[in-house]
PDB file of C-alpha atoms in Angstrom:
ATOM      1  CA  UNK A   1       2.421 -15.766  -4.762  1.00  0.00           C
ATOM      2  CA  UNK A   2      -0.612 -15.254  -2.404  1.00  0.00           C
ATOM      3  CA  UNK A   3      -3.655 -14.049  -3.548  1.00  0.00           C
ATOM      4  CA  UNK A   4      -6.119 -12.018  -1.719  1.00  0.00           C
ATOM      5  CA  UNK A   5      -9.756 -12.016  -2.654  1.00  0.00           C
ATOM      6  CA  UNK A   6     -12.119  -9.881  -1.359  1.00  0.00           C
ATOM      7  CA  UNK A   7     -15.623  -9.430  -1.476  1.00  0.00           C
ATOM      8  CA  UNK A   8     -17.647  -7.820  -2.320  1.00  0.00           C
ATOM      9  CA  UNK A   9     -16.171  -5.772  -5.387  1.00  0.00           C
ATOM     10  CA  UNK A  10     -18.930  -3.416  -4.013  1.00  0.00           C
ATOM     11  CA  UNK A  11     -21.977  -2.463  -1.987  1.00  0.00           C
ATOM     12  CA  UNK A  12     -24.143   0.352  -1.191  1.00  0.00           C
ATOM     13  CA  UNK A  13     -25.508   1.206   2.218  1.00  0.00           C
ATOM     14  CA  UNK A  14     -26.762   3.903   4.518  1.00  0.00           C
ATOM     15  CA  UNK A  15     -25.184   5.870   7.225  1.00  0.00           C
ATOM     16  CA  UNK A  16     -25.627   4.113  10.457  1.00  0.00           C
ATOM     17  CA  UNK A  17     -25.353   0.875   8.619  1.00  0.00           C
ATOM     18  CA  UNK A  18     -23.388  -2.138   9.881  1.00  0.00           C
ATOM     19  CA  UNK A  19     -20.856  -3.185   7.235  1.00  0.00           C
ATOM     20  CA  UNK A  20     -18.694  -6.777   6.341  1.00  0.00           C
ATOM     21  CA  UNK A  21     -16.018  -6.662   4.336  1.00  0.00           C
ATOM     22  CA  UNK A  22     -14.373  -9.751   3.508  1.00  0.00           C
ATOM     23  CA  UNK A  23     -11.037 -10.663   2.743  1.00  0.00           C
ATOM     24  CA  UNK A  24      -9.957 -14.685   1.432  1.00  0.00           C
ATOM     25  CA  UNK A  25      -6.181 -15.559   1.328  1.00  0.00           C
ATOM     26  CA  UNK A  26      -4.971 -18.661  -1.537  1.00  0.00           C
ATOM     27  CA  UNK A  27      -3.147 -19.967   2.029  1.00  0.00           C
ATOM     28  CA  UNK A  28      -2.588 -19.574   5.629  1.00  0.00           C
ATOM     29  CA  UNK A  29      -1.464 -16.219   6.216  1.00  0.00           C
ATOM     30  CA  UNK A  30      -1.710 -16.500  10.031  1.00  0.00           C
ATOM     31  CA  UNK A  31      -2.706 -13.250  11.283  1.00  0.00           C
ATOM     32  CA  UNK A  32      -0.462 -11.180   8.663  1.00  0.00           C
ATOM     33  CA  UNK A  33      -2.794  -9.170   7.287  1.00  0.00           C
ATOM     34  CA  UNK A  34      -3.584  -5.721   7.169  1.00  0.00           C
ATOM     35  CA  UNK A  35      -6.478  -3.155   5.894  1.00  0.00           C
ATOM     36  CA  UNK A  36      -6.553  -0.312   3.915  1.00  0.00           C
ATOM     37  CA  UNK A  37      -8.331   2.691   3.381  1.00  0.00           C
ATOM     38  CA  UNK A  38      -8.545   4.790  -0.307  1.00  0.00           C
ATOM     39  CA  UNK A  39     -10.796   7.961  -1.131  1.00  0.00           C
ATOM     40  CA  UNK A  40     -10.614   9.121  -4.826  1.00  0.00           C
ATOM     41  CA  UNK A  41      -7.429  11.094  -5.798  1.00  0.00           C
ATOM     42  CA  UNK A  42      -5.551  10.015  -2.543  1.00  0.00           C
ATOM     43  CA  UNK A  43      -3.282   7.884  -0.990  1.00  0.00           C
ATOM     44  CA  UNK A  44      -4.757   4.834   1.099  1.00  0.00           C
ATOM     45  CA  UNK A  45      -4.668   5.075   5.122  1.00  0.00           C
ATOM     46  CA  UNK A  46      -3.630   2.473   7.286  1.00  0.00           C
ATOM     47  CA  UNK A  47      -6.438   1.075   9.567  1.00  0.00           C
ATOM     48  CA  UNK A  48      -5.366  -2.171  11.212  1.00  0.00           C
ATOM     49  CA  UNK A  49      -2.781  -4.431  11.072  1.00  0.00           C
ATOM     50  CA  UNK A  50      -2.331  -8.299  12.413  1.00  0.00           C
ATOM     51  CA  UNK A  51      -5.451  -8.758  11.277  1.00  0.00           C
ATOM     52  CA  UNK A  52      -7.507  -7.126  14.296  1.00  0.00           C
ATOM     53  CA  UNK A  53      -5.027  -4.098  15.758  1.00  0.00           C
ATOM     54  CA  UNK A  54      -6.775  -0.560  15.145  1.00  0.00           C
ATOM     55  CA  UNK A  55      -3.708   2.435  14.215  1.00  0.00           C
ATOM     56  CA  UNK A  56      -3.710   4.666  15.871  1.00  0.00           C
ATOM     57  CA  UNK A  57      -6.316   7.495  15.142  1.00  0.00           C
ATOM     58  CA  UNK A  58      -8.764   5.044  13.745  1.00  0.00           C
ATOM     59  CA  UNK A  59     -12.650   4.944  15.309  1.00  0.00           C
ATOM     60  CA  UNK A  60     -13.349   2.371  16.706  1.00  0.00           C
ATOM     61  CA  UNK A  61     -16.432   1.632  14.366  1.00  0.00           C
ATOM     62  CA  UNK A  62     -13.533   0.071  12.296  1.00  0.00           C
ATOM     63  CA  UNK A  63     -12.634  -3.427  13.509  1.00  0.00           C
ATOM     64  CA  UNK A  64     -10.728  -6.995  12.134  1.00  0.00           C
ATOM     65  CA  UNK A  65     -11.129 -10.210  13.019  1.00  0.00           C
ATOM     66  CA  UNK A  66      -9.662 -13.340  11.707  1.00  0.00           C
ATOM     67  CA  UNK A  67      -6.893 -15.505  11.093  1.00  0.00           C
ATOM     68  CA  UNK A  68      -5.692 -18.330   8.784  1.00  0.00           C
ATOM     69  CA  UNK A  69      -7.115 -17.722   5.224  1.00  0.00           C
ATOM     70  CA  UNK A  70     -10.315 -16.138   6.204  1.00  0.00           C
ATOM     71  CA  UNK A  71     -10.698 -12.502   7.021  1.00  0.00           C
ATOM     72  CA  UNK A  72     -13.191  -9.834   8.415  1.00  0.00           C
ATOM     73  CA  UNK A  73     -13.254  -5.769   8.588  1.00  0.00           C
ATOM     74  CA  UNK A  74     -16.639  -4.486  10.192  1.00  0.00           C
ATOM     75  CA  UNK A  75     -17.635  -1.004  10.228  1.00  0.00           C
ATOM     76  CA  UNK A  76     -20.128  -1.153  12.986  1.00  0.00           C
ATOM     77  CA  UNK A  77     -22.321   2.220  12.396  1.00  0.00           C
ATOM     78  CA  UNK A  78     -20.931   3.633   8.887  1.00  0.00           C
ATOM     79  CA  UNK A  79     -20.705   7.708   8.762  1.00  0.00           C
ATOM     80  CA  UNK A  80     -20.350   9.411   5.476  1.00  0.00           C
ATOM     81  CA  UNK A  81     -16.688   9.858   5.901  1.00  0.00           C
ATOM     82  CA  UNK A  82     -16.253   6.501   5.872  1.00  0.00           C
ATOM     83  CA  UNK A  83     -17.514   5.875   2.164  1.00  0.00           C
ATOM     84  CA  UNK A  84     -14.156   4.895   0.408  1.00  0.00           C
ATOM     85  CA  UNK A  85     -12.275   2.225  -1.285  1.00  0.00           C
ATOM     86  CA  UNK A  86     -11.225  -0.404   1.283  1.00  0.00           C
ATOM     87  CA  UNK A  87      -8.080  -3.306   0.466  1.00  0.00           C
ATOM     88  CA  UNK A  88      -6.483  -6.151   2.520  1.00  0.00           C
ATOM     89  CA  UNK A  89      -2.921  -6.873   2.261  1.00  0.00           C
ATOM     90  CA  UNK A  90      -1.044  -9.638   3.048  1.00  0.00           C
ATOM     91  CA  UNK A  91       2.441  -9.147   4.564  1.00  0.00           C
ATOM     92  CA  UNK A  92       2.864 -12.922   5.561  1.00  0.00           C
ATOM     93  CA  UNK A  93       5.568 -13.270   2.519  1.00  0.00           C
ATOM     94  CA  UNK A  94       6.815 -11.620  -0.186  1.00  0.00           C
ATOM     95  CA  UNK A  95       5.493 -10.691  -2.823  1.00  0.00           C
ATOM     96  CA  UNK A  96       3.397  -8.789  -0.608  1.00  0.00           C
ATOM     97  CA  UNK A  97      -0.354  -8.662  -2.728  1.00  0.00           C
ATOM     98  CA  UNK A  98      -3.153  -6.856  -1.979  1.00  0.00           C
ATOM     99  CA  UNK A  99      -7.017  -7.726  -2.435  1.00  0.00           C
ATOM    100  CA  UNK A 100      -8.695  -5.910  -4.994  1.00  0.00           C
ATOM    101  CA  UNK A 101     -10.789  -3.713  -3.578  1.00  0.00           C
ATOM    102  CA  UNK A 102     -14.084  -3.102  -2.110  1.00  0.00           C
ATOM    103  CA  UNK A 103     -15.975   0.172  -3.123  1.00  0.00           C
ATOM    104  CA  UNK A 104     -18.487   1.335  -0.161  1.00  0.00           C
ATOM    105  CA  UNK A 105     -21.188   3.785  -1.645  1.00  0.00           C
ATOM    106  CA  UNK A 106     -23.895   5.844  -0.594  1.00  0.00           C
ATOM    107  CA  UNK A 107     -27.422   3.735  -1.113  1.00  0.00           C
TER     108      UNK A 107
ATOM    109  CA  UNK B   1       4.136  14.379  12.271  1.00  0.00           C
ATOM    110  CA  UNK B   2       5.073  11.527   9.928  1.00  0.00           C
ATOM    111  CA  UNK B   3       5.762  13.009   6.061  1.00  0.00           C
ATOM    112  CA  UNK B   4       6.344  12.003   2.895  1.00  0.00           C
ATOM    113  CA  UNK B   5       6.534  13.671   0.107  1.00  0.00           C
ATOM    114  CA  UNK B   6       7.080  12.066  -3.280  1.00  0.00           C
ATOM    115  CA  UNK B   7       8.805  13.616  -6.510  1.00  0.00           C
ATOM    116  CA  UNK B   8      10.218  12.949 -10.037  1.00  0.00           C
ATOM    117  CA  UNK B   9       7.360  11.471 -11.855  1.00  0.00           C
ATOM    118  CA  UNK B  10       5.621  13.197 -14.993  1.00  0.00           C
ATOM    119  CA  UNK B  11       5.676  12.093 -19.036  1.00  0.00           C
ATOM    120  CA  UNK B  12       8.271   9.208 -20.360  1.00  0.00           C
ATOM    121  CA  UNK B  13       8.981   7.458 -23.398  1.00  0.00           C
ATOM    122  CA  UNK B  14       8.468   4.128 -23.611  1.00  0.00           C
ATOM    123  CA  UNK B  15      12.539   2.667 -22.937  1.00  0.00           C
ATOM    124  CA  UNK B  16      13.329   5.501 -21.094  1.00  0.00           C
ATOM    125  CA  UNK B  17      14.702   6.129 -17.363  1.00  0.00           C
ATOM    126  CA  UNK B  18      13.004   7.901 -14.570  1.00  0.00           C
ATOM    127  CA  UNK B  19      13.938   8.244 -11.017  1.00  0.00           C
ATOM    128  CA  UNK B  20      11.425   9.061  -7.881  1.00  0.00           C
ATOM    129  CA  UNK B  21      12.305  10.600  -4.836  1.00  0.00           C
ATOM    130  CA  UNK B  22      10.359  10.084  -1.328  1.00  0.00           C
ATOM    131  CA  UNK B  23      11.171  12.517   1.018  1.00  0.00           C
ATOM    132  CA  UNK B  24      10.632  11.540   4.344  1.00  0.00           C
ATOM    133  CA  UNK B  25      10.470  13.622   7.589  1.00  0.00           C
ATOM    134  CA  UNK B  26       8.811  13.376  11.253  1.00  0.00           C
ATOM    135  CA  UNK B  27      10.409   9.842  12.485  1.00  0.00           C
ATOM    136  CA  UNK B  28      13.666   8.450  12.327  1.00  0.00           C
ATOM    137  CA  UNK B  29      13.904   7.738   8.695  1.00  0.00           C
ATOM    138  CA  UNK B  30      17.054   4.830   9.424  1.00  0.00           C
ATOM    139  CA  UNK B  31      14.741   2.697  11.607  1.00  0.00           C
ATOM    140  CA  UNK B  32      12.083   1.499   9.037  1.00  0.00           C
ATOM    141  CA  UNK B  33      12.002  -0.018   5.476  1.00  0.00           C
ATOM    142  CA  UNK B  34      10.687   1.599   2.787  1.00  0.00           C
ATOM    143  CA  UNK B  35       8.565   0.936   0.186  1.00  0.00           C
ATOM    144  CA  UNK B  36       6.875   1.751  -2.949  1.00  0.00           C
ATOM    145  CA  UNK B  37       3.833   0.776  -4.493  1.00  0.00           C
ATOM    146  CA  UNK B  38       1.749   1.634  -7.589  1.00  0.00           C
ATOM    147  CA  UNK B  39      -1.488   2.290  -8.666  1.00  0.00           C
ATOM    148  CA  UNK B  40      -2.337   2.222 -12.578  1.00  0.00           C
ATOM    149  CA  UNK B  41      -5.457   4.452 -13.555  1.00  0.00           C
ATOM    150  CA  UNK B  42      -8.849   2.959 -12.447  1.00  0.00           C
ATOM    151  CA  UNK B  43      -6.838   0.492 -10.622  1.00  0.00           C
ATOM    152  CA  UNK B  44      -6.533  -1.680  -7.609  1.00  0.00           C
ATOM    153  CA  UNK B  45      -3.023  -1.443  -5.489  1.00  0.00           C
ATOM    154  CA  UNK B  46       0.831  -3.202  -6.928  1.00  0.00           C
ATOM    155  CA  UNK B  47       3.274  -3.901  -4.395  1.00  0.00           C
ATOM    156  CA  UNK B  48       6.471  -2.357  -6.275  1.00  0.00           C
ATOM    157  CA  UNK B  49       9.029  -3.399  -3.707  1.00  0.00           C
ATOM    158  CA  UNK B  50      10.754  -2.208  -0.820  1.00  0.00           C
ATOM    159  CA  UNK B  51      14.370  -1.873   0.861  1.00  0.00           C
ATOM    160  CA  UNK B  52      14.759  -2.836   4.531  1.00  0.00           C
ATOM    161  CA  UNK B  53      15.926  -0.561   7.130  1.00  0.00           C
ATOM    162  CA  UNK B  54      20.482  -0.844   7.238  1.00  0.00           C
ATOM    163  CA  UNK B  55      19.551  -2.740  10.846  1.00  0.00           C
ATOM    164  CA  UNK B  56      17.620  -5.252   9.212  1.00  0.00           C
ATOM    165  CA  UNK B  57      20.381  -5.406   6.492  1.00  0.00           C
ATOM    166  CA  UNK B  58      19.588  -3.182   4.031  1.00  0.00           C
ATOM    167  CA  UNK B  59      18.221  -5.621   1.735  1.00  0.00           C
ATOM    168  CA  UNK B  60      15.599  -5.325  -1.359  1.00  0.00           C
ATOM    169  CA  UNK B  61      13.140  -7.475  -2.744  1.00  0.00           C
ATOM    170  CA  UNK B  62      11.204  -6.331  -5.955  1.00  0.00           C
ATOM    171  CA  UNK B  63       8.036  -7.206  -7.568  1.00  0.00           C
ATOM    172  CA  UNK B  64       8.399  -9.870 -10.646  1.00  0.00           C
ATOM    173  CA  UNK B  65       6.827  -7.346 -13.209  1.00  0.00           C
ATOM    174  CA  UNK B  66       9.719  -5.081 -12.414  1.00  0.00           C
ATOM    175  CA  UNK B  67      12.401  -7.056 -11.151  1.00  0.00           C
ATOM    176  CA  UNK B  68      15.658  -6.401 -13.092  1.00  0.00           C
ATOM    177  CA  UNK B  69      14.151  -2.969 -14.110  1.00  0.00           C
ATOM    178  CA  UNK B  70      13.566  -1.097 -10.855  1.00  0.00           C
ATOM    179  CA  UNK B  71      15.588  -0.684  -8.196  1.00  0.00           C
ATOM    180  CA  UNK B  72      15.008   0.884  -5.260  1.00  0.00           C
ATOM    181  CA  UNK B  73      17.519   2.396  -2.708  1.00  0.00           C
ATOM    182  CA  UNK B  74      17.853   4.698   0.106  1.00  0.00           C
ATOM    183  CA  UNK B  75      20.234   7.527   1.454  1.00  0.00           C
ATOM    184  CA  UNK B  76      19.461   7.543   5.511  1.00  0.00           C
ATOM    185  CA  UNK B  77      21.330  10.427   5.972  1.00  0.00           C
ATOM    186  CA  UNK B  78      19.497  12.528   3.764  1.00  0.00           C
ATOM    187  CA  UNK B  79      16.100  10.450   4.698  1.00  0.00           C
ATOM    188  CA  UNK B  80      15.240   9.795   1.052  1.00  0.00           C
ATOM    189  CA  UNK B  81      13.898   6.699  -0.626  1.00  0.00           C
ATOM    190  CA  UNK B  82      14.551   6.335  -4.573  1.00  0.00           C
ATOM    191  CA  UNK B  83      12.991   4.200  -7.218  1.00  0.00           C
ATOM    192  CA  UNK B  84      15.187   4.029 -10.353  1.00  0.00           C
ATOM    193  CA  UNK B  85      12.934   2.756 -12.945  1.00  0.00           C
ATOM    194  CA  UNK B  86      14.621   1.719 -16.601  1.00  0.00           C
ATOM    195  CA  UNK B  87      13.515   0.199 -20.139  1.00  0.00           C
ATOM    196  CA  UNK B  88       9.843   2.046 -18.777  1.00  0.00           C
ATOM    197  CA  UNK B  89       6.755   0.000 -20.449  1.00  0.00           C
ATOM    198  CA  UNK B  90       3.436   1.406 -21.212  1.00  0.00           C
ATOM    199  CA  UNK B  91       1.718  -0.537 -18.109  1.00  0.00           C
ATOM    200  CA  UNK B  92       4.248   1.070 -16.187  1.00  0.00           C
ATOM    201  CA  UNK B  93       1.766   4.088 -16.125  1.00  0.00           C
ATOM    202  CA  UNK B  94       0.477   4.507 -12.559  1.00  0.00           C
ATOM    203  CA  UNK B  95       0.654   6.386  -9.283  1.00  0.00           C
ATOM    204  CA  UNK B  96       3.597   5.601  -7.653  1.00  0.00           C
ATOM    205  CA  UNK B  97       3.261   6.035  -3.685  1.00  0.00           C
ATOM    206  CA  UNK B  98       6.064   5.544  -1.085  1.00  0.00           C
ATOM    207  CA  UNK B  99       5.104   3.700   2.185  1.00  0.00           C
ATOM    208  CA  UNK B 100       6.895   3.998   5.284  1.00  0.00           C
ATOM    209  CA  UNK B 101       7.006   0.273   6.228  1.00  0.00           C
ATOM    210  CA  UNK B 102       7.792  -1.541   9.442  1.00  0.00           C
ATOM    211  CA  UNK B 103      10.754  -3.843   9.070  1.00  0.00           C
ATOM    212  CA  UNK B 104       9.788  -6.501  11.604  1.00  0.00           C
ATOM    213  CA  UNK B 105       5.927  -6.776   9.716  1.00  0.00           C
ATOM    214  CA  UNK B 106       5.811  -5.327   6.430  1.00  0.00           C
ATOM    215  CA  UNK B 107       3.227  -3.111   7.407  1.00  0.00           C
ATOM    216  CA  UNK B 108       2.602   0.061   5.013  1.00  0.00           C
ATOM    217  CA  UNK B 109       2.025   2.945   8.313  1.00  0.00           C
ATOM    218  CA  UNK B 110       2.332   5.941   6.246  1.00  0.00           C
ATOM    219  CA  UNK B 111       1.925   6.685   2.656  1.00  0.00           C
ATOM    220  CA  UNK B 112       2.757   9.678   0.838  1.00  0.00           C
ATOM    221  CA  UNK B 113       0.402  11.157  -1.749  1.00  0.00           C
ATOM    222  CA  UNK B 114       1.617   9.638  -4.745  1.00  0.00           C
ATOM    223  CA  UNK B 115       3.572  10.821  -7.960  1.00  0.00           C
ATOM    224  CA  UNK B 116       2.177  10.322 -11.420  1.00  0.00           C
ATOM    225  CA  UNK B 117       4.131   8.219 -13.920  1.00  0.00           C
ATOM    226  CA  UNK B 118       2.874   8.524 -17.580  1.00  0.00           C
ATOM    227  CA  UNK B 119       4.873   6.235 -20.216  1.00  0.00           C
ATOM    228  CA  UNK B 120       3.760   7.242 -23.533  1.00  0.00           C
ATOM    229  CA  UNK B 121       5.119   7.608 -26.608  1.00  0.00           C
TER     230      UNK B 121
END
């Protein structure tokens, strides 16, 4: 199985803030890789896919960059809506496995 | 507008059955796979598995923690996904979510909101 490790587990920061999230796959996953968004009590949102494609409906303060094993999802100017549980995903093979999580909160 | 609507969970014995529903409506429910995935309480996301769309043959692959337990299958007519779980475990308890899921990627596009699973004695 692949396994996704993100980092970090979680960070606080203000609104306008620029935020990293990164993602680390256990091997190459190409670009197979997708990102997740989870508030409390509800179902995660779909943000981008391949790595770096936005869904449709997402700002474009949300972006992903990367390929390989290493992985990137930037929040360029963070707004409170935005504070959430975030989780990469890798659908490169089955099983697909998820990262554990990253937990933005207000500073 | 893309729906789905999960059903079926609520209190188990450990051993017991349960069957989940996903209701889907707002695409072409044929065209994509479907899958299911959990979340225990407090905790991070479980693929459960998914079943590919009849084009793409129809075919399932479960997760190993539930594989010869669950099984998951799908009536296109009717646009509903189904997760028969058996022999349910305590760390079975979770939130169980349907995803509609592109065949050609294994991308999760749409999730419903989730039905609650408690296995407890």
């Amino acid at each position: 199985d692949i396994q996704m490790t993100q980092s970090p587990s979680s960070l606080s920061a203000s609104v306008g803030d620029r935020v990293t999230i990164t993602c680390r796959a256990s091997q190459g996953i190409i670009s197979w890789l997708a990102w997740y968004q989870q508030k409390p009590d509800k179902a995660p949102k779909s943000l981008i896919y391949a790595a770096s494609s936005l869904q449709s409906g997402v700002p474009s303060r949300f972006s992903g960059s990367g390929s390989g094993r290493d992985f990137t999802l930037t929040i360029s100017s963070l707004q409170p809506e935005d504070f959430a549980t975030y989780y990469c995903q890798q659908y490169y093979s089955d099983p697909l496995t998820f990262g554990g999580g990253t937990k933005v909160e207000i500073k | 507008e893309v729906q789905l609507e999960e059903s079926g969970g609520g209190l188990v014995q450990p051993g017991r059955s349960l069957r989940l529903s996903c209701t889907a409506s707002g695409f072409t429910f044929g065209d994509y796979a479907m899958s299911w995935v959990r979340q225990a309480p407090g905790k991070g996301l479980e693929w459960v598995g998914f079943i590919r769309s009849k084009s793409s043959g129809g075919t399932t692959e479960h997760a190993a923690s539930v594989k010869g337990r669950f099984t998951i299958s799908r009536d296109d007519p009717k646009g509903i996904a189904y997760l028969q779980m058996n022999s349910l475990k305590t760390e079975d308890t979770a939130v169980y979510f349907c995803t509609r899921t592109v065949d050609t990627a294994m991308v999760l596009d749409y999730w419903g909101q989730g039905t609650l699973v408690t296995v407890s004695s």
